[in-house]
Short mmCIF file of C-alpha atoms in Angstrom, two decimals:
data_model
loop_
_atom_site.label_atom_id
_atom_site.label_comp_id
_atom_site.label_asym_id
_atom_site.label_seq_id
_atom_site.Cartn_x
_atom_site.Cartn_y
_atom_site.Cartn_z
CA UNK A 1 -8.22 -13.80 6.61
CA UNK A 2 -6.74 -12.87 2.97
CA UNK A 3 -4.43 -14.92 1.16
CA UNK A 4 -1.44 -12.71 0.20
CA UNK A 5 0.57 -13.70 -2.57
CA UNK A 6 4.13 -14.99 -2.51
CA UNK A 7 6.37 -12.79 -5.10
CA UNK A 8 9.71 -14.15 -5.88
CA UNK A 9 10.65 -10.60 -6.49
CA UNK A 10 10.17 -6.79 -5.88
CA UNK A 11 9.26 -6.38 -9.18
CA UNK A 12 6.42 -8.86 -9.21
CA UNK A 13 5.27 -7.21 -5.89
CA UNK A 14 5.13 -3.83 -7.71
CA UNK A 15 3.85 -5.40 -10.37
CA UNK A 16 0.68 -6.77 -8.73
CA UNK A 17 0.13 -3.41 -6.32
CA UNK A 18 0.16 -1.57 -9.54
CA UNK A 19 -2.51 -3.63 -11.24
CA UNK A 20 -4.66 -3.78 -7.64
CA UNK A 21 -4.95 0.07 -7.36
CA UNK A 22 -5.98 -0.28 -11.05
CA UNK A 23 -8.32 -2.79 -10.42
CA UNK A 24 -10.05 -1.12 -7.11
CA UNK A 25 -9.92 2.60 -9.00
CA UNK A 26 -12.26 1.09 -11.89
CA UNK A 27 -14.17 -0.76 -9.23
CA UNK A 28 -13.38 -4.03 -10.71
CA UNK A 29 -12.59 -5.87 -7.31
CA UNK A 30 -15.90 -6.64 -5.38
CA UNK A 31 -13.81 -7.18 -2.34
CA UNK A 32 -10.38 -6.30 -2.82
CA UNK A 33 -7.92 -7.58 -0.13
CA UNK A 34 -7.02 -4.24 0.41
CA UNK A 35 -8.53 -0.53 1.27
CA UNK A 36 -6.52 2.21 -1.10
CA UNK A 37 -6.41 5.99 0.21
CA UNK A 38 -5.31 8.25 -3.16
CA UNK A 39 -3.75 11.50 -2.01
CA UNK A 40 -2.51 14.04 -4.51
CA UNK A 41 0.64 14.32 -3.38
CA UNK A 42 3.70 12.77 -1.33
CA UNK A 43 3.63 14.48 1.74
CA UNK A 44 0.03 13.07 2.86
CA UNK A 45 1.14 9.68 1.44
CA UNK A 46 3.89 9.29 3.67
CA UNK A 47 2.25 10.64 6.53
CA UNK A 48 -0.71 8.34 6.15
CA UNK A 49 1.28 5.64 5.48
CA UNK A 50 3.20 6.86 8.76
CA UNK A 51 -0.09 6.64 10.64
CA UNK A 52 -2.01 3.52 9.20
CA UNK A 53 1.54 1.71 9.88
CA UNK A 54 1.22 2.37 13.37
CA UNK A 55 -2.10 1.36 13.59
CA UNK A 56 -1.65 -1.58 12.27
CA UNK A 57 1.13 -2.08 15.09
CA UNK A 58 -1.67 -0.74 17.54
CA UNK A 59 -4.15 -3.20 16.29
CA UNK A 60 -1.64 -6.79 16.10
CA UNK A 61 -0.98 -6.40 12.14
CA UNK A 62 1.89 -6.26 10.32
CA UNK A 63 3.17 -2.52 9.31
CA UNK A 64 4.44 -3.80 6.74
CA UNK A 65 1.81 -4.97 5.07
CA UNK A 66 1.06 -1.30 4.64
CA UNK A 67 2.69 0.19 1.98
CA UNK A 68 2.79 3.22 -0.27
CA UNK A 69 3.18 3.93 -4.11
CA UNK A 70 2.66 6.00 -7.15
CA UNK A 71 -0.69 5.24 -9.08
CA UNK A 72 0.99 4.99 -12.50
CA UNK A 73 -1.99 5.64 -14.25
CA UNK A 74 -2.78 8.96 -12.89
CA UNK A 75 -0.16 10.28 -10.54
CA UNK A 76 -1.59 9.52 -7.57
CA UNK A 77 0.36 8.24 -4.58
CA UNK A 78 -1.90 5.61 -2.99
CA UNK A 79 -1.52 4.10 0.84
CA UNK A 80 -2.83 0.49 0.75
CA UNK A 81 -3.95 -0.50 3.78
CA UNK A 82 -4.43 -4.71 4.40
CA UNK A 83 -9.12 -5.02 4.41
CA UNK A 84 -8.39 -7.01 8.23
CA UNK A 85 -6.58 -4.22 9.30
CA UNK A 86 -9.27 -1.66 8.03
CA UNK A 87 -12.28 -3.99 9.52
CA UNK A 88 -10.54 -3.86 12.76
CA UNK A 89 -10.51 -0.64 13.06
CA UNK A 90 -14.05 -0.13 11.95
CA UNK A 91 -15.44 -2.76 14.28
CA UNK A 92 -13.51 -0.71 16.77
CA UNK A 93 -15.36 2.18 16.09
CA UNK A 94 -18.82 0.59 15.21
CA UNK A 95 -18.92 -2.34 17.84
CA UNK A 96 -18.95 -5.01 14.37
CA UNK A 97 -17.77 -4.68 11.08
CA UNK A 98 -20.86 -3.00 9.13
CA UNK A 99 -20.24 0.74 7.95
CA UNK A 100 -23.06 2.49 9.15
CA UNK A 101 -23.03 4.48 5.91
#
């Protein structure tokens, strides 16, 4: 299971969500604790957020571990989505955790 990190504010929590959609959109995280969806605009943000929130429910997670915000680099809104929660679902799907593709 991943190790979140503690924030002693809402501005360090920004902070770090900020730099991880950085980090996963320049493929700099091998295996970055979470899975980010980039949609081009609000609407599909908040309704995937909307649905991976209640899939997380579905599945045992916490929804609000799923969260939603603006890609500062490019404009992006981006729905981060927890990797256990993602596997989950795959394995699911798949029967284990492997993609198939």
């Amino acid at each position: 299971m991943t190790d979140f990190p503690v924030f002693g504010s809402g501005d360090e929590f920004l902070r770090y969500m900020e730099q991880l959609v950085a980090d996963i959109r320049e493929g700099r995280v091998e295996d970055p604790p979470y899975h980010a969806v980039f949609l081009a605009n609000r609407e599909e943000a908040e309704e995937s957020l909307s649905y991976h929130r209640a899939e997380a429910v579905r599945l045992g997670f916490n929804p609000d571990r799923v969260v939603m915000l603006r890609d500062p680099a490019l404009g992006d809104w981006v729905v981060l989505i927890p990797r256990e929660q993602d596997d989950a679902a795959f394995e699911e799907l798949w029967g284990d955790d492997s993609i198939p593709f």
